[in-house]
Amino acid sequence: MDVEKLIKDYEGLFHKVLMRAGVFRSHADYEDYLQEVRILFYQRAQSYEDEGSFRVANEIGYLFHFLLWRVIDLQRKQTRQNKAIPVLLAQTEPPMDEPHHVIEHDLLFLQFWQQLSNKEQMMWVKYHSRSESKQKRYYYRKQLQAAWERFVGEL
């Protein structure tokens, strides 16, 4: 199956999905979202042997809603990250003796943050907000310590 041709055929659908999700052409991340939609579509189309079977199994309304919900999921994830990263960076105090230590510290933290699952990211935010009970914060700290050990082990 020629997936590239199929992607070109459905290009209008991608733009409509983004418009419905509130991501317009003037949006700073429009091209990123458009590329994500194309990737999602490509992954879905790869599991079919030919174009006919793809079109039968994925009528336009179903495909529209499938892509729309995935874009909404991406937006939610991006919103959570945008809210959490400034809070997280404010919580950490890197050594200020040399500027390159600050940069290395921030880069290491961002790599660790991206490795965390959504659940672990929320644990981090709740742990540092101090709005949870001592028992919950203890549980979060233990879970995050395990995640840190996995991260350090992968380095």
PDB file of N, CA, C and O in Angstrom, residues 60-110:
ATOM      1  N   ILE A  60     -14.422   8.019   7.453  1.00  0.00           N
ATOM      2  CA  ILE A  60     -13.907   9.357   7.713  1.00  0.00           C
ATOM      3  C   ILE A  60     -14.300   9.893   9.088  1.00  0.00           C
ATOM      4  O   ILE A  60     -13.484  10.503   9.779  1.00  0.00           O
ATOM      5  N   GLY A  61     -15.520   9.655   9.522  1.00  0.00           N
ATOM      6  CA  GLY A  61     -15.967  10.133  10.832  1.00  0.00           C
ATOM      7  C   GLY A  61     -15.205   9.474  11.966  1.00  0.00           C
ATOM      8  O   GLY A  61     -14.789  10.127  12.931  1.00  0.00           O
ATOM      9  N   TYR A  62     -15.011   8.166  11.841  1.00  0.00           N
ATOM     10  CA  TYR A  62     -14.264   7.433  12.864  1.00  0.00           C
ATOM     11  C   TYR A  62     -12.811   7.913  12.907  1.00  0.00           C
ATOM     12  O   TYR A  62     -12.254   8.150  13.974  1.00  0.00           O
ATOM     13  N   LEU A  63     -12.217   8.062  11.747  1.00  0.00           N
ATOM     14  CA  LEU A  63     -10.833   8.502  11.660  1.00  0.00           C
ATOM     15  C   LEU A  63     -10.674   9.916  12.228  1.00  0.00           C
ATOM     16  O   LEU A  63      -9.707  10.216  12.931  1.00  0.00           O
ATOM     17  N   PHE A  64     -11.639  10.783  11.933  1.00  0.00           N
ATOM     18  CA  PHE A  64     -11.616  12.149  12.454  1.00  0.00           C
ATOM     19  C   PHE A  64     -11.584  12.137  13.977  1.00  0.00           C
ATOM     20  O   PHE A  64     -10.755  12.797  14.602  1.00  0.00           O
ATOM     21  N   HIS A  65     -12.476  11.377  14.585  1.00  0.00           N
ATOM     22  CA  HIS A  65     -12.554  11.341  16.047  1.00  0.00           C
ATOM     23  C   HIS A  65     -11.330  10.661  16.660  1.00  0.00           C
ATOM     24  O   HIS A  65     -10.843  11.087  17.716  1.00  0.00           O
ATOM     25  N   PHE A  66     -10.830   9.636  16.018  1.00  0.00           N
ATOM     26  CA  PHE A  66      -9.617   8.964  16.492  1.00  0.00           C
ATOM     27  C   PHE A  66      -8.454   9.962  16.556  1.00  0.00           C
ATOM     28  O   PHE A  66      -7.767  10.080  17.566  1.00  0.00           O
ATOM     29  N   LEU A  67      -8.242  10.685  15.463  1.00  0.00           N
ATOM     30  CA  LEU A  67      -7.141  11.653  15.415  1.00  0.00           C
ATOM     31  C   LEU A  67      -7.382  12.828  16.365  1.00  0.00           C
ATOM     32  O   LEU A  67      -6.449  13.311  17.015  1.00  0.00           O
ATOM     33  N   LEU A  68      -8.629  13.274  16.453  1.00  0.00           N
ATOM     34  CA  LEU A  68      -8.961  14.384  17.339  1.00  0.00           C
ATOM     35  C   LEU A  68      -8.637  14.048  18.787  1.00  0.00           C
ATOM     36  O   LEU A  68      -8.019  14.847  19.503  1.00  0.00           O
ATOM     37  N   TRP A  69      -9.016  12.861  19.248  1.00  0.00           N
ATOM     38  CA  TRP A  69      -8.747  12.478  20.626  1.00  0.00           C
ATOM     39  C   TRP A  69      -7.257  12.348  20.885  1.00  0.00           C
ATOM     40  O   TRP A  69      -6.776  12.684  21.980  1.00  0.00           O
ATOM     41  N   ARG A  70      -6.511  11.902  19.899  1.00  0.00           N
ATOM     42  CA  ARG A  70      -5.056  11.808  20.081  1.00  0.00           C
ATOM     43  C   ARG A  70      -4.426  13.202  20.179  1.00  0.00           C
ATOM     44  O   ARG A  70      -3.517  13.422  20.971  1.00  0.00           O
ATOM     45  N   VAL A  71      -4.929  14.144  19.396  1.00  0.00           N
ATOM     46  CA  VAL A  71      -4.417  15.519  19.475  1.00  0.00           C
ATOM     47  C   VAL A  71      -4.762  16.127  20.831  1.00  0.00           C
ATOM     48  O   VAL A  71      -3.928  16.799  21.454  1.00  0.00           O
ATOM     49  N   ILE A  72      -5.961  15.881  21.312  1.00  0.00           N
ATOM     50  CA  ILE A  72      -6.358  16.386  22.625  1.00  0.00           C
ATOM     51  C   ILE A  72      -5.465  15.789  23.710  1.00  0.00           C
ATOM     52  O   ILE A  72      -5.041  16.490  24.641  1.00  0.00           O
ATOM     53  N   ASP A  73      -5.139  14.499  23.591  1.00  0.00           N
ATOM     54  CA  ASP A  73      -4.213  13.876  24.540  1.00  0.00           C
ATOM     55  C   ASP A  73      -2.848  14.561  24.498  1.00  0.00           C
ATOM     56  O   ASP A  73      -2.233  14.809  25.536  1.00  0.00           O
ATOM     57  N   LEU A  74      -2.367  14.856  23.303  1.00  0.00           N
ATOM     58  CA  LEU A  74      -1.083  15.552  23.168  1.00  0.00           C
ATOM     59  C   LEU A  74      -1.137  16.937  23.802  1.00  0.00           C
ATOM     60  O   LEU A  74      -0.183  17.374  24.457  1.00  0.00           O
ATOM     61  N   GLN A  75      -2.252  17.636  23.607  1.00  0.00           N
ATOM     62  CA  GLN A  75      -2.408  18.968  24.199  1.00  0.00           C
ATOM     63  C   GLN A  75      -2.406  18.891  25.729  1.00  0.00           C
ATOM     64  O   GLN A  75      -1.794  19.721  26.396  1.00  0.00           O
ATOM     65  N   ARG A  76      -3.089  17.904  26.272  1.00  0.00           N
ATOM     66  CA  ARG A  76      -3.117  17.745  27.728  1.00  0.00           C
ATOM     67  C   ARG A  76      -1.724  17.467  28.267  1.00  0.00           C
ATOM     68  O   ARG A  76      -1.316  18.028  29.288  1.00  0.00           O
ATOM     69  N   LYS A  77      -1.008  16.604  27.600  1.00  0.00           N
ATOM     70  CA  LYS A  77       0.347  16.279  28.026  1.00  0.00           C
ATOM     71  C   LYS A  77       1.232  17.524  27.968  1.00  0.00           C
ATOM     72  O   LYS A  77       1.994  17.795  28.895  1.00  0.00           O
ATOM     73  N   GLN A  78       1.123  18.285  26.897  1.00  0.00           N
ATOM     74  CA  GLN A  78       1.918  19.503  26.742  1.00  0.00           C
ATOM     75  C   GLN A  78       1.562  20.515  27.827  1.00  0.00           C
ATOM     76  O   GLN A  78       2.441  21.156  28.395  1.00  0.00           O
ATOM     77  N   THR A  79       0.288  20.645  28.151  1.00  0.00           N
ATOM     78  CA  THR A  79      -0.150  21.579  29.184  1.00  0.00           C
ATOM     79  C   THR A  79       0.409  21.174  30.545  1.00  0.00           C
ATOM     80  O   THR A  79       0.890  22.022  31.296  1.00  0.00           O
ATOM     81  N   ARG A  80       0.357  19.883  30.860  1.00  0.00           N
ATOM     82  CA  ARG A  80       0.905  19.404  32.129  1.00  0.00           C
ATOM     83  C   ARG A  80       2.397  19.700  32.211  1.00  0.00           C
ATOM     84  O   ARG A  80       2.894  20.139  33.249  1.00  0.00           O
ATOM     85  N   GLN A  81       3.102  19.459  31.135  1.00  0.00           N
ATOM     86  CA  GLN A  81       4.543  19.702  31.148  1.00  0.00           C
ATOM     87  C   GLN A  81       4.845  21.189  31.274  1.00  0.00           C
ATOM     88  O   GLN A  81       5.751  21.585  31.999  1.00  0.00           O
ATOM     89  N   ASN A  82       4.089  22.024  30.571  1.00  0.00           N
ATOM     90  CA  ASN A  82       4.320  23.465  30.638  1.00  0.00           C
ATOM     91  C   ASN A  82       4.062  24.014  32.034  1.00  0.00           C
ATOM     92  O   ASN A  82       4.709  24.963  32.457  1.00  0.00           O
ATOM     93  N   LYS A  83       3.105  23.425  32.750  1.00  0.00           N
ATOM     94  CA  LYS A  83       2.812  23.878  34.105  1.00  0.00           C
ATOM     95  C   LYS A  83       3.835  23.350  35.099  1.00  0.00           C
ATOM     96  O   LYS A  83       4.193  24.032  36.053  1.00  0.00           O
ATOM     97  N   ALA A  84       4.300  22.141  34.883  1.00  0.00           N
ATOM     98  CA  ALA A  84       5.149  21.480  35.867  1.00  0.00           C
ATOM     99  C   ALA A  84       6.609  21.898  35.785  1.00  0.00           C
ATOM    100  O   ALA A  84       7.266  22.039  36.813  1.00  0.00           O
ATOM    101  N   ILE A  85       7.134  22.123  34.613  1.00  0.00           N
ATOM    102  CA  ILE A  85       8.573  22.375  34.481  1.00  0.00           C
ATOM    103  C   ILE A  85       9.027  23.618  35.236  1.00  0.00           C
ATOM    104  O   ILE A  85      10.012  23.554  35.968  1.00  0.00           O
ATOM    105  N   PRO A  86       8.342  24.784  35.141  1.00  0.00           N
ATOM    106  CA  PRO A  86       8.796  25.928  35.939  1.00  0.00           C
ATOM    107  C   PRO A  86       8.760  25.651  37.440  1.00  0.00           C
ATOM    108  O   PRO A  86       9.659  26.063  38.163  1.00  0.00           O
ATOM    109  N   VAL A  87       7.740  24.948  37.897  1.00  0.00           N
ATOM    110  CA  VAL A  87       7.646  24.606  39.319  1.00  0.00           C
ATOM    111  C   VAL A  87       8.813  23.710  39.708  1.00  0.00           C
ATOM    112  O   VAL A  87       9.456  23.909  40.734  1.00  0.00           O
ATOM    113  N   LEU A  88       9.098  22.731  38.863  1.00  0.00           N
ATOM    114  CA  LEU A  88      10.164  21.789  39.170  1.00  0.00           C
ATOM    115  C   LEU A  88      11.527  22.454  39.145  1.00  0.00           C
ATOM    116  O   LEU A  88      12.366  22.187  40.003  1.00  0.00           O
ATOM    117  N   LEU A  89      11.757  23.305  38.182  1.00  0.00           N
ATOM    118  CA  LEU A  89      13.041  23.997  38.120  1.00  0.00           C
ATOM    119  C   LEU A  89      13.219  24.946  39.296  1.00  0.00           C
ATOM    120  O   LEU A  89      14.328  25.136  39.784  1.00  0.00           O
ATOM    121  N   ALA A  90      12.135  25.530  39.769  1.00  0.00           N
ATOM    122  CA  ALA A  90      12.213  26.423  40.928  1.00  0.00           C
ATOM    123  C   ALA A  90      12.526  25.645  42.200  1.00  0.00           C
ATOM    124  O   ALA A  90      13.123  26.180  43.130  1.00  0.00           O
ATOM    125  N   GLN A  91      12.134  24.382  42.247  1.00  0.00           N
ATOM    126  CA  GLN A  91      12.368  23.560  43.434  1.00  0.00           C
ATOM    127  C   GLN A  91      13.818  23.121  43.571  1.00  0.00           C
ATOM    128  O   GLN A  91      14.269  22.803  44.653  1.00  0.00           O
ATOM    129  N   THR A  92      14.530  23.062  42.479  1.00  0.00           N
ATOM    130  CA  THR A  92      15.908  22.583  42.515  1.00  0.00           C
ATOM    131  C   THR A  92      16.855  23.769  42.610  1.00  0.00           C
ATOM    132  O   THR A  92      16.606  24.824  42.054  1.00  0.00           O
ATOM    133  N   GLU A  93      17.925  23.580  43.329  1.00  0.00           N
ATOM    134  CA  GLU A  93      18.905  24.640  43.481  1.00  0.00           C
ATOM    135  C   GLU A  93      20.258  24.135  42.996  1.00  0.00           C
ATOM    136  O   GLU A  93      20.985  23.483  43.741  1.00  0.00           O
ATOM    137  N   PRO A  94      20.611  24.436  41.755  1.00  0.00           N
ATOM    138  CA  PRO A  94      21.894  23.973  41.238  1.00  0.00           C
ATOM    139  C   PRO A  94      23.049  24.772  41.836  1.00  0.00           C
ATOM    140  O   PRO A  94      22.850  25.901  42.293  1.00  0.00           O
ATOM    141  N   PRO A  95      24.232  24.196  41.847  1.00  0.00           N
ATOM    142  CA  PRO A  95      25.386  24.963  42.333  1.00  0.00           C
ATOM    143  C   PRO A  95      25.640  26.150  41.416  1.00  0.00           C
ATOM    144  O   PRO A  95      25.619  26.015  40.199  1.00  0.00           O
ATOM    145  N   MET A  96      25.853  27.291  41.997  1.00  0.00           N
ATOM    146  CA  MET A  96      25.961  28.510  41.205  1.00  0.00           C
ATOM    147  C   MET A  96      27.408  28.959  41.010  1.00  0.00           C
ATOM    148  O   MET A  96      27.657  30.044  40.534  1.00  0.00           O
ATOM    149  N   ASP A  97      28.388  28.113  41.396  1.00  0.00           N
ATOM    150  CA  ASP A  97      29.768  28.545  41.289  1.00  0.00           C
ATOM    151  C   ASP A  97      30.242  28.677  39.848  1.00  0.00           C
ATOM    152  O   ASP A  97      31.040  29.551  39.543  1.00  0.00           O
ATOM    153  N   GLU A  98      29.739  27.828  38.949  1.00  0.00           N
ATOM    154  CA  GLU A  98      30.135  27.922  37.552  1.00  0.00           C
ATOM    155  C   GLU A  98      28.896  27.777  36.672  1.00  0.00           C
ATOM    156  O   GLU A  98      28.074  26.896  36.903  1.00  0.00           O
ATOM    157  N   PRO A  99      28.756  28.614  35.628  1.00  0.00           N
ATOM    158  CA  PRO A  99      27.556  28.579  34.778  1.00  0.00           C
ATOM    159  C   PRO A  99      27.328  27.232  34.094  1.00  0.00           C
ATOM    160  O   PRO A  99      26.191  26.825  33.920  1.00  0.00           O
ATOM    161  N   HIS A 100      28.382  26.515  33.705  1.00  0.00           N
ATOM    162  CA  HIS A 100      28.162  25.254  33.002  1.00  0.00           C
ATOM    163  C   HIS A 100      27.547  24.197  33.911  1.00  0.00           C
ATOM    164  O   HIS A 100      26.860  23.305  33.447  1.00  0.00           O
ATOM    165  N   HIS A 101      27.753  24.310  35.234  1.00  0.00           N
ATOM    166  CA  HIS A 101      27.101  23.378  36.159  1.00  0.00           C
ATOM    167  C   HIS A 101      25.589  23.576  36.146  1.00  0.00           C
ATOM    168  O   HIS A 101      24.827  22.620  36.237  1.00  0.00           O
ATOM    169  N   VAL A 102      25.174  24.825  36.047  1.00  0.00           N
ATOM    170  CA  VAL A 102      23.743  25.136  36.002  1.00  0.00           C
ATOM    171  C   VAL A 102      23.125  24.523  34.756  1.00  0.00           C
ATOM    172  O   VAL A 102      22.071  23.875  34.811  1.00  0.00           O
ATOM    173  N   ILE A 103      23.783  24.682  33.619  1.00  0.00           N
ATOM    174  CA  ILE A 103      23.270  24.147  32.360  1.00  0.00           C
ATOM    175  C   ILE A 103      23.231  22.621  32.410  1.00  0.00           C
ATOM    176  O   ILE A 103      22.233  22.001  32.034  1.00  0.00           O
ATOM    177  N   GLU A 104      24.307  22.003  32.895  1.00  0.00           N
ATOM    178  CA  GLU A 104      24.339  20.540  32.995  1.00  0.00           C
ATOM    179  C   GLU A 104      23.245  20.030  33.926  1.00  0.00           C
ATOM    180  O   GLU A 104      22.600  19.020  33.643  1.00  0.00           O
ATOM    181  N   HIS A 105      23.039  20.730  35.028  1.00  0.00           N
ATOM    182  CA  HIS A 105      22.014  20.329  35.995  1.00  0.00           C
ATOM    183  C   HIS A 105      20.627  20.387  35.365  1.00  0.00           C
ATOM    184  O   HIS A 105      19.827  19.454  35.494  1.00  0.00           O
ATOM    185  N   ASP A 106      20.330  21.493  34.674  1.00  0.00           N
ATOM    186  CA  ASP A 106      19.021  21.646  34.042  1.00  0.00           C
ATOM    187  C   ASP A 106      18.806  20.612  32.946  1.00  0.00           C
ATOM    188  O   ASP A 106      17.719  20.051  32.817  1.00  0.00           O
ATOM    189  N   LEU A 107      19.841  20.341  32.151  1.00  0.00           N
ATOM    190  CA  LEU A 107      19.713  19.341  31.093  1.00  0.00           C
ATOM    191  C   LEU A 107      19.493  17.950  31.672  1.00  0.00           C
ATOM    192  O   LEU A 107      18.667  17.180  31.165  1.00  0.00           O
ATOM    193  N   LEU A 108      20.209  17.621  32.731  1.00  0.00           N
ATOM    194  CA  LEU A 108      20.034  16.319  33.368  1.00  0.00           C
ATOM    195  C   LEU A 108      18.617  16.190  33.923  1.00  0.00           C
ATOM    196  O   LEU A 108      17.962  15.166  33.756  1.00  0.00           O
ATOM    197  N   PHE A 109      18.145  17.263  34.553  1.00  0.00           N
ATOM    198  CA  PHE A 109      16.785  17.229  35.089  1.00  0.00           C
ATOM    199  C   PHE A 109      15.753  17.048  33.979  1.00  0.00           C
ATOM    200  O   PHE A 109      14.819  16.259  34.117  1.00  0.00           O
ATOM    201  N   LEU A 110      15.906  17.786  32.877  1.00  0.00           N
ATOM    202  CA  LEU A 110      14.946  17.667  31.777  1.00  0.00           C
ATOM    203  C   LEU A 110      14.963  16.269  31.159  1.00  0.00           C
ATOM    204  O   LEU A 110      13.915  15.744  30.785  1.00  0.00           O
TER     205      LEU A 110
END
